[in-house]
Amino acid sequence: MISRPSTPFQCSRTLEPTVGVLSGLLYSCSATWRVLWLVLLAGAAQCFAGYFLMWTAVAGVIPRPPVPVMCLFMFVAAHAMSFFNTSNAVTGVRNFPYYKGTIVGIMKGFLGLSGAILFQIYWTFLYKKPASFLLMLALLPTINTLLLMWFVRIHKKYEGNEKKHLNSFSLIALIVAAYLMGFIILENLLTLCLAIRVVAFVVLILLLASPLCIAIRARQGESNRVSPTLLAEGDQLIDGESNWRDTEKSHIQDPSGYRHLPSNNTDRELDSNDRSLQSGENFNLVQAMCTMDFWILFIAMACGMGSGLATINNLNQIGGSLGYRTFEKSTLISLWSIWNFLGRFGAGYVSDHFLHLRGWARPLFIVITLTGMSIGHVVIASGMPCALYTGSLLVGVFYGSQWSLMPTITSEIFGVLHMGTIFNAITIGAPVGSYIFSVRVIGHIYDKEASTAWNTCTGAHCFRLSFLIMACATFLGSLTALALFFRTISFYSQDIDGTSNT
């Protein structure tokens, strides 16, 4: 057991979103130039450079680098994720303006599952071969991006069956998550031979490739569409949205992507919510940072995302203090990806449903999820039997929720033109909060509780106070988000969902 649960390597990995603003700036320029592949190309270059340099160090191709240099390699590799993330999420929001939460949830959800998928690759083909695994991480994402980046584009037309196709994508995502969860539990209970692992991996690849069938079917349906009246068909969730679509369509054709308030409410554009831009304009990063809404989101994410990162970074140490066996700790960490996915996907889908059907302002779901996250921290702090399983499930699900709710809310409050830059700036709160909770709270308290002779700590008391502090901080974040809910409730009812209910 180490004295400080947070290490330099964890810090370099966690700092990935800190300069994610660069990916947002590049995306804004690339969207103007209509070269979105440039953002993905930049991400692929960083991914290859970072992991390849790590491979050369581990494989002995270059002399063993100092720790700061190795951390730099890790930082470059991790920073690539912000370019992939920004390009896919913002493009998805622009292509599916009525289902922002759902599409962001799907994108972020698969990102959450990626850890579990890579874990299966490691256990199936590269077990106890760390150098080979690093080389695979350098090559596989890079080649995949170079092959597929040309298909990432902004489309300026509406599809009548958007909801139907997104539901199909959502179903496949849930099937993949359930399959991974079942297999992770099975392999931690039984010793599986290589043949079974290979067959299971092939099934996983087929599941991951199945969305191609949905895309092909959607394209065929588009070519066979005869009458525009098909736009009115589909899921009852989109009943009555035709007026909203007419309004939104004009905005999609406008590169600014800004949402206009109803014409009889133009005076409210200059209200106490700081949304003082003229109609048709978007907030850039500086303008957004001058609003109260930006800093409310920043504080809420620092509390929520920060405490969530601190939890996963120290989950192994917590399990050790509570006497969990190695396979139990491994199962906990593997299942975190599944809980993370469920939160990312579920929050986006559910918030869309209640926004369009009930008119609930989306910030309300940040209030709910941060409150649930606070309860999860309290459960872990209790130290009761199975508390770590239950608590990590709650924290994992509600932590993942922030990653789909925050970008979606950002696009709705500040517009889509600079969405990538703004939501990456807000995400800086995550590593800030993680550092405070991991080093200044968990690490400091663990040192005080640890045995002087062996510098180790055993028992629930090692982390109890830390998680109670994080529970209070997360609850404070939910109260902050509640302020955002009240500030934006009229904005959402008039501007986001109001026209669909008229």
Short mmCIF file of C-alpha atoms in Angstrom, two decimals:
data_model
loop_
_atom_site.label_atom_id
_atom_site.label_comp_id
_atom_site.label_asym_id
_atom_site.label_seq_id
_atom_site.Cartn_x
_atom_site.Cartn_y
_atom_site.Cartn_z
CA MET A 1 0.00 0.00 0.00
CA ILE A 2 1.36 3.41 -0.95
CA SER A 3 1.09 6.39 1.33
CA ARG A 4 -0.26 8.76 -1.29
CA PRO A 5 -2.97 7.14 -3.37
CA SER A 6 -2.48 9.67 -6.16
CA THR A 7 0.73 9.27 -8.19
CA PRO A 8 2.39 11.43 -10.86
CA PHE A 9 1.22 8.94 -13.48
CA GLN A 10 -2.39 9.29 -12.36
CA CYS A 11 -2.03 13.07 -12.42
CA SER A 12 -0.69 13.08 -15.98
CA ARG A 13 -3.57 10.84 -17.06
CA THR A 14 -6.17 12.97 -15.25
CA LEU A 15 -4.84 16.23 -16.70
CA GLU A 16 -5.97 15.25 -20.20
CA PRO A 17 -9.01 17.59 -20.22
CA THR A 18 -6.98 20.52 -18.87
CA VAL A 19 -5.77 21.62 -22.29
CA GLY A 20 -8.72 20.12 -24.15
CA VAL A 21 -9.57 23.73 -24.98
CA LEU A 22 -7.08 23.41 -27.85
CA SER A 23 -9.21 20.72 -29.47
CA GLY A 24 -12.25 22.99 -29.18
CA LEU A 25 -10.45 25.89 -30.82
CA LEU A 26 -9.22 23.64 -33.63
CA TYR A 27 -12.72 22.25 -34.13
CA SER A 28 -14.23 25.74 -34.44
CA CYS A 29 -11.70 26.61 -37.14
CA SER A 30 -12.07 23.24 -38.89
CA ALA A 31 -15.87 23.54 -38.96
CA THR A 32 -15.53 26.92 -40.66
CA TRP A 33 -13.09 25.46 -43.20
CA ARG A 34 -15.19 22.27 -43.53
CA VAL A 35 -12.20 20.05 -42.71
CA LEU A 36 -13.36 18.25 -39.57
CA TRP A 37 -10.94 15.42 -40.30
CA LEU A 38 -8.15 17.80 -39.25
CA VAL A 39 -9.22 17.53 -35.59
CA LEU A 40 -9.19 13.74 -35.73
CA LEU A 41 -5.86 13.75 -37.54
CA ALA A 42 -4.34 15.86 -34.77
CA GLY A 43 -5.70 13.41 -32.20
CA ALA A 44 -4.35 10.41 -34.10
CA ALA A 45 -0.89 11.99 -34.31
CA GLN A 46 -0.80 12.62 -30.56
CA CYS A 47 -2.13 9.15 -29.76
CA PHE A 48 0.54 7.49 -31.86
CA ALA A 49 3.35 9.73 -30.59
CA GLY A 50 2.47 9.30 -26.92
CA TYR A 51 1.97 5.54 -26.85
CA PHE A 52 4.79 4.83 -29.30
CA LEU A 53 7.27 6.75 -27.14
CA MET A 54 6.01 4.86 -24.08
CA TRP A 55 6.51 1.60 -25.97
CA THR A 56 10.08 2.52 -26.91
CA ALA A 57 10.82 3.21 -23.24
CA VAL A 58 9.23 0.00 -21.92
CA ALA A 59 10.69 -2.18 -24.70
CA GLY A 60 14.18 -0.78 -24.12
CA VAL A 61 14.48 0.83 -27.54
CA ILE A 62 15.52 4.07 -25.84
CA PRO A 63 17.25 4.53 -22.47
CA ARG A 64 14.95 4.56 -19.47
CA PRO A 65 13.49 8.10 -19.33
CA PRO A 66 13.06 10.08 -16.09
CA VAL A 67 9.61 10.03 -14.48
CA PRO A 68 8.69 13.56 -15.69
CA VAL A 69 9.49 12.57 -19.28
CA MET A 70 7.41 9.40 -18.99
CA CYS A 71 4.57 11.50 -17.59
CA LEU A 72 4.89 13.77 -20.62
CA PHE A 73 4.51 10.76 -22.92
CA MET A 74 1.38 9.73 -21.01
CA PHE A 75 0.01 13.25 -21.15
CA VAL A 76 0.43 13.46 -24.94
CA ALA A 77 -1.30 10.10 -25.41
CA ALA A 78 -4.17 11.00 -23.08
CA HIS A 79 -4.55 14.46 -24.60
CA ALA A 80 -5.42 12.84 -27.92
CA MET A 81 -8.71 11.74 -26.38
CA SER A 82 -9.95 15.32 -26.14
CA PHE A 83 -9.58 15.70 -29.93
CA PHE A 84 -11.51 12.49 -30.65
CA ASN A 85 -14.07 13.37 -27.99
CA THR A 86 -14.64 16.96 -29.14
CA SER A 87 -14.91 16.11 -32.83
CA ASN A 88 -17.42 13.31 -32.36
CA ALA A 89 -19.56 14.94 -29.65
CA VAL A 90 -19.91 18.37 -31.29
CA THR A 91 -20.54 16.88 -34.73
CA GLY A 92 -23.20 14.64 -33.21
CA VAL A 93 -24.92 17.63 -31.57
CA ARG A 94 -24.96 19.50 -34.88
CA ASN A 95 -26.32 16.52 -36.79
CA PHE A 96 -29.00 15.62 -34.22
CA PRO A 97 -30.10 18.98 -32.78
CA TYR A 98 -33.37 17.64 -31.36
CA TYR A 99 -31.70 14.70 -29.62
CA LYS A 100 -28.57 16.32 -28.23
CA GLY A 101 -28.65 14.39 -24.97
CA THR A 102 -29.17 11.04 -26.66
CA ILE A 103 -26.37 11.41 -29.20
CA VAL A 104 -23.90 12.79 -26.65
CA GLY A 105 -24.87 9.94 -24.31
CA ILE A 106 -24.16 7.36 -27.02
CA MET A 107 -20.81 8.94 -27.93
CA LYS A 108 -19.70 9.39 -24.33
CA GLY A 109 -21.12 5.99 -23.40
CA PHE A 110 -18.96 4.10 -25.86
CA LEU A 111 -16.01 6.15 -24.64
CA GLY A 112 -16.80 4.90 -21.15
CA LEU A 113 -16.93 1.31 -22.43
CA SER A 114 -13.60 1.62 -24.22
CA GLY A 115 -11.65 0.83 -21.06
CA ALA A 116 -13.49 -2.48 -20.60
CA ILE A 117 -13.05 -3.32 -24.30
CA LEU A 118 -9.29 -2.68 -24.20
CA PHE A 119 -9.13 -4.69 -20.98
CA GLN A 120 -10.59 -7.67 -22.88
CA ILE A 121 -7.99 -7.28 -25.64
CA TYR A 122 -5.25 -7.31 -23.03
CA TRP A 123 -6.53 -10.41 -21.21
CA THR A 124 -7.22 -12.31 -24.44
CA PHE A 125 -4.11 -11.64 -26.50
CA LEU A 126 -1.53 -9.60 -24.58
CA TYR A 127 -1.64 -10.82 -20.97
CA LYS A 128 1.64 -10.04 -19.20
CA LYS A 129 2.95 -8.33 -22.35
CA PRO A 130 2.84 -4.63 -21.40
CA ALA A 131 5.18 -3.53 -24.18
CA SER A 132 3.05 -5.22 -26.84
CA PHE A 133 -0.08 -3.70 -25.32
CA LEU A 134 1.41 -0.21 -25.55
CA LEU A 135 2.34 -0.82 -29.18
CA MET A 136 -1.23 -1.92 -29.87
CA LEU A 137 -2.53 1.28 -28.24
CA ALA A 138 -0.24 3.28 -30.52
CA LEU A 139 -1.34 1.54 -33.72
CA LEU A 140 -4.99 0.46 -33.37
CA PRO A 141 -6.64 3.84 -32.54
CA THR A 142 -4.40 5.64 -35.04
CA ILE A 143 -5.19 3.31 -37.94
CA ASN A 144 -8.88 3.25 -37.03
CA THR A 145 -9.01 7.07 -37.02
CA LEU A 146 -7.16 7.45 -40.31
CA LEU A 147 -9.58 5.04 -41.99
CA LEU A 148 -12.81 6.50 -40.62
CA MET A 149 -12.18 10.23 -40.10
CA TRP A 150 -13.41 11.07 -43.60
CA PHE A 151 -16.95 10.03 -42.62
CA VAL A 152 -17.25 12.60 -39.81
CA ARG A 153 -19.22 15.43 -41.39
CA ILE A 154 -21.96 17.92 -40.57
CA HIS A 155 -25.18 17.23 -42.45
CA LYS A 156 -27.63 20.06 -43.10
CA LYS A 157 -30.79 18.02 -43.55
CA TYR A 158 -33.27 16.29 -41.26
CA GLU A 159 -34.10 12.59 -41.32
CA GLY A 160 -37.64 11.46 -40.59
CA ASN A 161 -36.54 8.40 -38.62
CA GLU A 162 -33.82 9.96 -36.49
CA LYS A 163 -35.39 8.73 -33.27
CA LYS A 164 -35.86 5.22 -34.64
CA HIS A 165 -32.22 4.94 -35.68
CA LEU A 166 -30.93 6.45 -32.43
CA ASN A 167 -33.05 3.97 -30.50
CA SER A 168 -31.42 1.17 -32.48
CA PHE A 169 -27.96 2.52 -31.66
CA SER A 170 -28.98 2.79 -28.02
CA LEU A 171 -30.19 -0.81 -27.93
CA ILE A 172 -26.90 -2.06 -29.36
CA ALA A 173 -24.96 0.00 -26.82
CA LEU A 174 -26.95 -1.57 -23.98
CA ILE A 175 -26.39 -5.06 -25.39
CA VAL A 176 -22.63 -4.46 -25.61
CA ALA A 177 -22.56 -3.17 -22.03
CA ALA A 178 -24.58 -6.14 -20.74
CA TYR A 179 -22.36 -8.57 -22.64
CA LEU A 180 -19.19 -7.02 -21.25
CA MET A 181 -20.56 -6.95 -17.71
CA GLY A 182 -21.55 -10.62 -17.86
CA PHE A 183 -18.21 -11.68 -19.29
CA ILE A 184 -16.22 -9.62 -16.77
CA ILE A 185 -18.07 -11.23 -13.87
CA LEU A 186 -17.70 -14.69 -15.42
CA GLU A 187 -13.97 -14.43 -15.98
CA ASN A 188 -13.45 -13.27 -12.41
CA LEU A 189 -15.39 -16.27 -11.07
CA LEU A 190 -14.02 -18.94 -13.41
CA THR A 191 -10.74 -19.70 -15.15
CA LEU A 192 -11.49 -19.46 -18.87
CA CYS A 193 -9.30 -21.09 -21.50
CA LEU A 194 -7.86 -19.13 -24.41
CA ALA A 195 -10.31 -20.59 -26.93
CA ILE A 196 -13.32 -19.32 -24.95
CA ARG A 197 -11.71 -15.89 -24.61
CA VAL A 198 -11.09 -15.69 -28.35
CA VAL A 199 -14.67 -16.71 -29.19
CA ALA A 200 -16.02 -14.17 -26.69
CA PHE A 201 -13.81 -11.46 -28.20
CA VAL A 202 -15.02 -12.27 -31.74
CA VAL A 203 -18.62 -11.92 -30.55
CA LEU A 204 -17.71 -8.57 -29.00
CA ILE A 205 -16.22 -7.35 -32.29
CA LEU A 206 -19.37 -8.38 -34.16
CA LEU A 207 -21.50 -6.47 -31.66
CA LEU A 208 -19.31 -3.38 -32.05
CA ALA A 209 -19.57 -3.59 -35.85
CA SER A 210 -23.36 -4.03 -35.87
CA PRO A 211 -24.13 -0.26 -35.89
CA LEU A 212 -22.88 -0.28 -39.49
CA CYS A 213 -26.04 -2.18 -40.40
CA ILE A 214 -28.14 0.60 -38.88
CA ALA A 215 -26.27 3.25 -40.87
CA ILE A 216 -26.66 1.28 -44.10
CA ARG A 217 -30.36 0.70 -43.46
CA ALA A 218 -30.84 4.39 -42.68
CA ARG A 219 -29.17 5.41 -45.93
CA GLN A 220 -31.34 2.97 -47.89
CA GLY A 221 -34.44 4.32 -46.18
CA GLU A 222 -33.42 7.85 -47.11
CA SER A 223 -33.03 6.95 -50.77
CA ASN A 224 -36.42 5.23 -50.78
CA ARG A 225 -38.23 8.10 -49.08
CA VAL A 226 -40.98 9.42 -51.32
CA SER A 227 -43.07 11.81 -49.28
CA PRO A 228 -41.91 14.41 -46.73
CA THR A 229 -44.90 13.47 -44.60
CA LEU A 230 -42.77 10.65 -43.22
CA LEU A 231 -41.14 13.30 -41.03
CA ALA A 232 -44.25 13.19 -38.82
CA GLU A 233 -44.00 9.44 -38.19
CA GLY A 234 -42.04 7.55 -35.54
CA ASP A 235 -41.79 7.53 -31.81
CA GLN A 236 -44.50 9.32 -29.83
CA LEU A 237 -41.71 11.17 -28.04
CA ILE A 238 -41.43 13.47 -31.05
CA ASP A 239 -45.18 14.18 -31.37
CA GLY A 240 -45.80 17.85 -31.90
CA GLU A 241 -42.19 18.71 -32.68
CA SER A 242 -42.81 19.95 -36.24
CA ASN A 243 -42.91 23.60 -35.20
CA TRP A 244 -39.74 23.13 -33.22
CA ARG A 245 -38.06 21.51 -36.22
CA ASP A 246 -39.00 24.49 -38.43
CA THR A 247 -37.36 26.81 -35.93
CA GLU A 248 -34.32 24.62 -35.41
CA LYS A 249 -33.87 24.07 -39.13
CA SER A 250 -33.26 27.76 -39.70
CA HIS A 251 -30.60 27.63 -37.03
CA ILE A 252 -28.84 24.60 -38.45
CA GLN A 253 -28.62 26.34 -41.80
CA ASP A 254 -27.17 29.31 -39.95
CA PRO A 255 -23.53 28.42 -39.09
CA SER A 256 -23.89 30.19 -35.77
CA GLY A 257 -26.32 27.57 -34.51
CA TYR A 258 -27.69 30.01 -31.92
CA ARG A 259 -31.18 29.47 -30.57
CA HIS A 260 -33.50 32.49 -30.92
CA LEU A 261 -35.98 33.28 -28.20
CA PRO A 262 -39.58 33.74 -29.34
CA SER A 263 -40.08 37.09 -31.04
CA ASN A 264 -42.35 38.42 -28.29
CA ASN A 265 -39.64 37.83 -25.71
CA THR A 266 -36.71 39.63 -27.29
CA ASP A 267 -36.36 41.87 -24.29
CA ARG A 268 -35.47 38.84 -22.21
CA GLU A 269 -32.27 38.36 -24.16
CA LEU A 270 -30.80 41.03 -21.93
CA ASP A 271 -31.81 39.48 -18.63
CA SER A 272 -30.15 38.66 -15.35
CA ASN A 273 -28.96 35.34 -16.73
CA ASP A 274 -26.18 37.15 -18.60
CA ARG A 275 -27.33 35.87 -21.99
CA SER A 276 -26.81 39.35 -23.45
CA LEU A 277 -25.72 38.48 -26.98
CA GLN A 278 -27.81 39.68 -29.90
CA SER A 279 -30.01 37.16 -31.68
CA GLY A 280 -28.10 34.95 -34.07
CA GLU A 281 -24.81 35.07 -32.17
CA ASN A 282 -22.97 32.44 -30.15
CA PHE A 283 -20.91 32.82 -27.02
CA ASN A 284 -17.19 32.43 -27.50
CA LEU A 285 -15.07 31.24 -24.58
CA VAL A 286 -14.32 34.70 -23.18
CA GLN A 287 -17.96 35.76 -23.37
CA ALA A 288 -19.07 32.52 -21.72
CA MET A 289 -16.55 32.96 -18.91
CA CYS A 290 -18.10 36.34 -18.16
CA THR A 291 -21.43 34.70 -17.28
CA MET A 292 -22.54 33.23 -13.98
CA ASP A 293 -23.82 30.09 -15.72
CA PHE A 294 -20.30 29.13 -16.81
CA TRP A 295 -18.89 29.27 -13.29
CA ILE A 296 -21.87 27.45 -11.79
CA LEU A 297 -21.23 24.59 -14.21
CA PHE A 298 -17.50 24.75 -13.45
CA ILE A 299 -18.05 24.44 -9.68
CA ALA A 300 -20.60 21.65 -10.10
CA MET A 301 -18.22 19.67 -12.34
CA ALA A 302 -15.26 20.26 -10.02
CA CYS A 303 -17.30 18.71 -7.19
CA GLY A 304 -18.89 15.91 -9.23
CA MET A 305 -16.27 14.91 -11.78
CA GLY A 306 -13.43 15.66 -9.36
CA SER A 307 -14.74 13.37 -6.62
CA GLY A 308 -15.57 10.69 -9.19
CA LEU A 309 -12.02 10.72 -10.58
CA ALA A 310 -10.63 10.61 -7.05
CA THR A 311 -12.77 7.54 -6.34
CA ILE A 312 -11.67 5.52 -9.37
CA ASN A 313 -8.02 6.53 -8.91
CA ASN A 314 -8.10 5.13 -5.36
CA LEU A 315 -10.55 2.24 -5.77
CA ASN A 316 -7.79 -0.37 -5.63
CA GLN A 317 -6.33 1.11 -2.43
CA ILE A 318 -9.77 1.34 -0.83
CA GLY A 319 -10.43 -2.32 -1.61
CA GLY A 320 -7.07 -3.25 -0.10
CA SER A 321 -7.82 -1.36 3.10
CA LEU A 322 -11.16 -3.13 3.40
CA GLY A 323 -9.60 -6.57 2.89
CA TYR A 324 -10.89 -7.28 -0.61
CA ARG A 325 -9.07 -10.01 -2.52
CA THR A 326 -7.21 -9.31 -5.76
CA PHE A 327 -9.91 -10.68 -8.07
CA GLU A 328 -12.57 -8.69 -6.19
CA LYS A 329 -10.63 -5.46 -6.66
CA SER A 330 -10.10 -6.32 -10.32
CA THR A 331 -13.83 -6.89 -10.75
CA LEU A 332 -14.64 -3.56 -9.10
CA ILE A 333 -12.32 -1.64 -11.41
CA SER A 334 -13.54 -3.48 -14.53
CA LEU A 335 -17.21 -2.92 -13.68
CA TRP A 336 -16.56 0.80 -13.21
CA SER A 337 -16.49 1.13 -17.02
CA ILE A 338 -19.95 -0.44 -17.19
CA TRP A 339 -21.42 1.84 -14.51
CA ASN A 340 -19.72 4.80 -16.22
CA PHE A 341 -21.36 3.84 -19.52
CA LEU A 342 -24.82 3.46 -17.96
CA GLY A 343 -24.55 6.94 -16.47
CA ARG A 344 -23.31 8.58 -19.66
CA PHE A 345 -25.88 6.94 -21.90
CA GLY A 346 -28.80 6.93 -19.46
CA ALA A 347 -28.52 10.58 -18.42
CA GLY A 348 -28.49 11.77 -22.02
CA TYR A 349 -31.42 9.63 -23.10
CA VAL A 350 -33.58 10.22 -20.02
CA SER A 351 -32.94 13.98 -19.96
CA ASP A 352 -33.98 14.22 -23.63
CA HIS A 353 -37.15 12.29 -22.88
CA PHE A 354 -38.24 14.49 -19.99
CA LEU A 355 -37.14 17.71 -21.70
CA HIS A 356 -39.30 17.13 -24.78
CA LEU A 357 -42.17 15.26 -23.14
CA ARG A 358 -42.46 17.07 -19.79
CA GLY A 359 -40.50 20.28 -20.36
CA TRP A 360 -38.03 19.58 -17.54
CA ALA A 361 -34.97 21.83 -17.74
CA ARG A 362 -31.87 19.69 -18.23
CA PRO A 363 -29.85 21.18 -15.30
CA LEU A 364 -32.35 19.47 -12.99
CA PHE A 365 -30.69 16.17 -13.88
CA ILE A 366 -27.31 17.47 -12.72
CA VAL A 367 -28.98 18.23 -9.37
CA ILE A 368 -30.41 14.70 -9.19
CA THR A 369 -27.23 12.90 -10.26
CA LEU A 370 -24.92 14.87 -7.97
CA THR A 371 -27.25 14.16 -5.06
CA GLY A 372 -27.14 10.46 -5.94
CA MET A 373 -23.37 10.65 -6.17
CA SER A 374 -23.24 12.15 -2.68
CA ILE A 375 -25.26 9.18 -1.40
CA GLY A 376 -22.78 6.83 -3.08
CA HIS A 377 -19.88 8.47 -1.23
CA VAL A 378 -21.73 8.04 2.06
CA VAL A 379 -22.32 4.35 1.29
CA ILE A 380 -18.59 3.80 0.67
CA ALA A 381 -17.74 5.69 3.86
CA SER A 382 -19.99 3.40 5.89
CA GLY A 383 -17.63 0.46 5.37
CA MET A 384 -20.51 -2.04 5.61
CA PRO A 385 -20.32 -5.42 3.83
CA CYS A 386 -20.60 -4.96 0.06
CA ALA A 387 -20.67 -1.18 0.59
CA LEU A 388 -17.81 -0.70 -1.86
CA TYR A 389 -19.71 -2.59 -4.59
CA THR A 390 -22.92 -0.62 -4.02
CA GLY A 391 -21.18 2.70 -3.49
CA SER A 392 -18.95 2.36 -6.56
CA LEU A 393 -22.03 1.50 -8.63
CA LEU A 394 -23.81 4.68 -7.49
CA VAL A 395 -20.74 6.89 -7.87
CA GLY A 396 -19.84 5.33 -11.24
CA VAL A 397 -23.31 5.79 -12.74
CA PHE A 398 -23.81 9.35 -11.51
CA TYR A 399 -20.21 10.33 -12.30
CA GLY A 400 -20.71 9.14 -15.87
CA SER A 401 -23.91 11.18 -16.07
CA GLN A 402 -21.97 14.44 -15.78
CA TRP A 403 -20.02 13.66 -18.95
CA SER A 404 -23.16 13.68 -21.10
CA LEU A 405 -25.22 16.29 -19.25
CA MET A 406 -22.59 19.03 -19.07
CA PRO A 407 -21.68 19.18 -22.82
CA THR A 408 -25.37 19.06 -23.77
CA ILE A 409 -26.29 21.88 -21.40
CA THR A 410 -23.30 23.86 -22.66
CA SER A 411 -24.55 23.61 -26.25
CA GLU A 412 -28.03 24.76 -25.22
CA ILE A 413 -26.99 27.72 -23.08
CA PHE A 414 -23.96 28.96 -25.03
CA GLY A 415 -24.69 27.71 -28.57
CA VAL A 416 -22.91 25.10 -30.69
CA LEU A 417 -20.41 27.24 -32.62
CA HIS A 418 -17.86 27.28 -29.76
CA MET A 419 -19.36 24.39 -27.82
CA GLY A 420 -16.15 22.32 -28.00
CA THR A 421 -14.02 25.10 -26.55
CA ILE A 422 -16.47 26.00 -23.78
CA PHE A 423 -17.28 22.50 -22.51
CA ASN A 424 -13.59 21.57 -22.52
CA ALA A 425 -12.89 24.69 -20.46
CA ILE A 426 -15.59 23.69 -17.97
CA THR A 427 -14.08 20.20 -17.83
CA ILE A 428 -10.91 21.71 -16.37
CA GLY A 429 -12.83 21.58 -13.10
CA ALA A 430 -12.46 17.77 -13.15
CA PRO A 431 -8.66 17.55 -12.70
CA VAL A 432 -8.74 20.52 -10.32
CA GLY A 433 -11.28 18.77 -8.12
CA SER A 434 -9.52 15.42 -8.50
CA TYR A 435 -6.21 16.89 -7.31
CA ILE A 436 -7.83 18.50 -4.27
CA PHE A 437 -9.73 15.36 -3.29
CA SER A 438 -6.98 12.84 -4.10
CA VAL A 439 -3.96 14.63 -2.67
CA ARG A 440 -5.22 17.20 -0.18
CA VAL A 441 -8.06 15.11 1.23
CA ILE A 442 -7.61 11.35 0.65
CA GLY A 443 -3.81 11.35 0.65
CA HIS A 444 -3.48 13.63 3.67
CA ILE A 445 -6.03 11.74 5.78
CA TYR A 446 -4.63 8.35 4.74
CA ASP A 447 -1.18 9.42 5.92
CA LYS A 448 -2.60 10.41 9.30
CA GLU A 449 -4.46 7.11 9.69
CA ALA A 450 -1.61 4.89 8.42
CA SER A 451 0.58 2.84 10.70
CA THR A 452 3.80 4.70 11.50
CA ALA A 453 5.92 1.58 11.16
CA TRP A 454 4.63 0.23 7.83
CA ASN A 455 2.96 3.35 6.41
CA THR A 456 -0.15 1.31 5.64
CA CYS A 457 -3.74 1.48 6.83
CA THR A 458 -6.33 -1.27 7.22
CA GLY A 459 -9.99 -0.76 7.96
CA ALA A 460 -12.91 1.47 6.99
CA HIS A 461 -11.50 4.38 9.00
CA CYS A 462 -8.71 4.84 6.42
CA PHE A 463 -11.07 6.47 3.92
CA ARG A 464 -14.25 7.17 5.92
CA LEU A 465 -13.59 10.85 6.62
CA SER A 466 -12.35 11.41 3.07
CA PHE A 467 -15.55 10.10 1.54
CA LEU A 468 -17.73 12.01 3.97
CA ILE A 469 -15.91 15.17 2.91
CA MET A 470 -16.43 14.28 -0.77
CA ALA A 471 -20.11 13.56 -0.05
CA CYS A 472 -20.50 17.06 1.40
CA ALA A 473 -18.63 18.61 -1.53
CA THR A 474 -20.76 16.75 -4.07
CA PHE A 475 -23.95 17.79 -2.28
CA LEU A 476 -22.67 21.38 -2.42
CA GLY A 477 -22.24 20.87 -6.16
CA SER A 478 -25.86 19.73 -6.43
CA LEU A 479 -27.01 22.89 -4.64
CA THR A 480 -24.93 24.93 -7.08
CA ALA A 481 -26.56 23.10 -9.98
CA LEU A 482 -29.95 23.82 -8.41
CA ALA A 483 -29.15 27.52 -8.77
CA LEU A 484 -28.45 26.93 -12.48
CA PHE A 485 -31.78 25.12 -12.78
CA PHE A 486 -33.71 28.10 -11.40
CA ARG A 487 -31.68 30.53 -13.55
CA THR A 488 -32.45 28.64 -16.76
CA ILE A 489 -35.91 27.19 -16.18
CA SER A 490 -37.68 29.95 -18.12
CA PHE A 491 -35.01 29.82 -20.83
CA TYR A 492 -35.64 26.10 -21.36
CA SER A 493 -39.43 26.37 -21.26
CA GLN A 494 -39.45 29.19 -23.85
CA ASP A 495 -36.47 28.42 -26.02
CA ILE A 496 -35.80 24.69 -25.97
CA ASP A 497 -39.14 23.02 -25.51
CA GLY A 498 -41.71 25.78 -25.53
CA THR A 499 -42.19 25.93 -29.26
CA SER A 500 -42.79 22.19 -29.41
CA ASN A 501 -45.67 22.51 -27.00
CA THR A 502 -47.46 25.34 -28.74
#
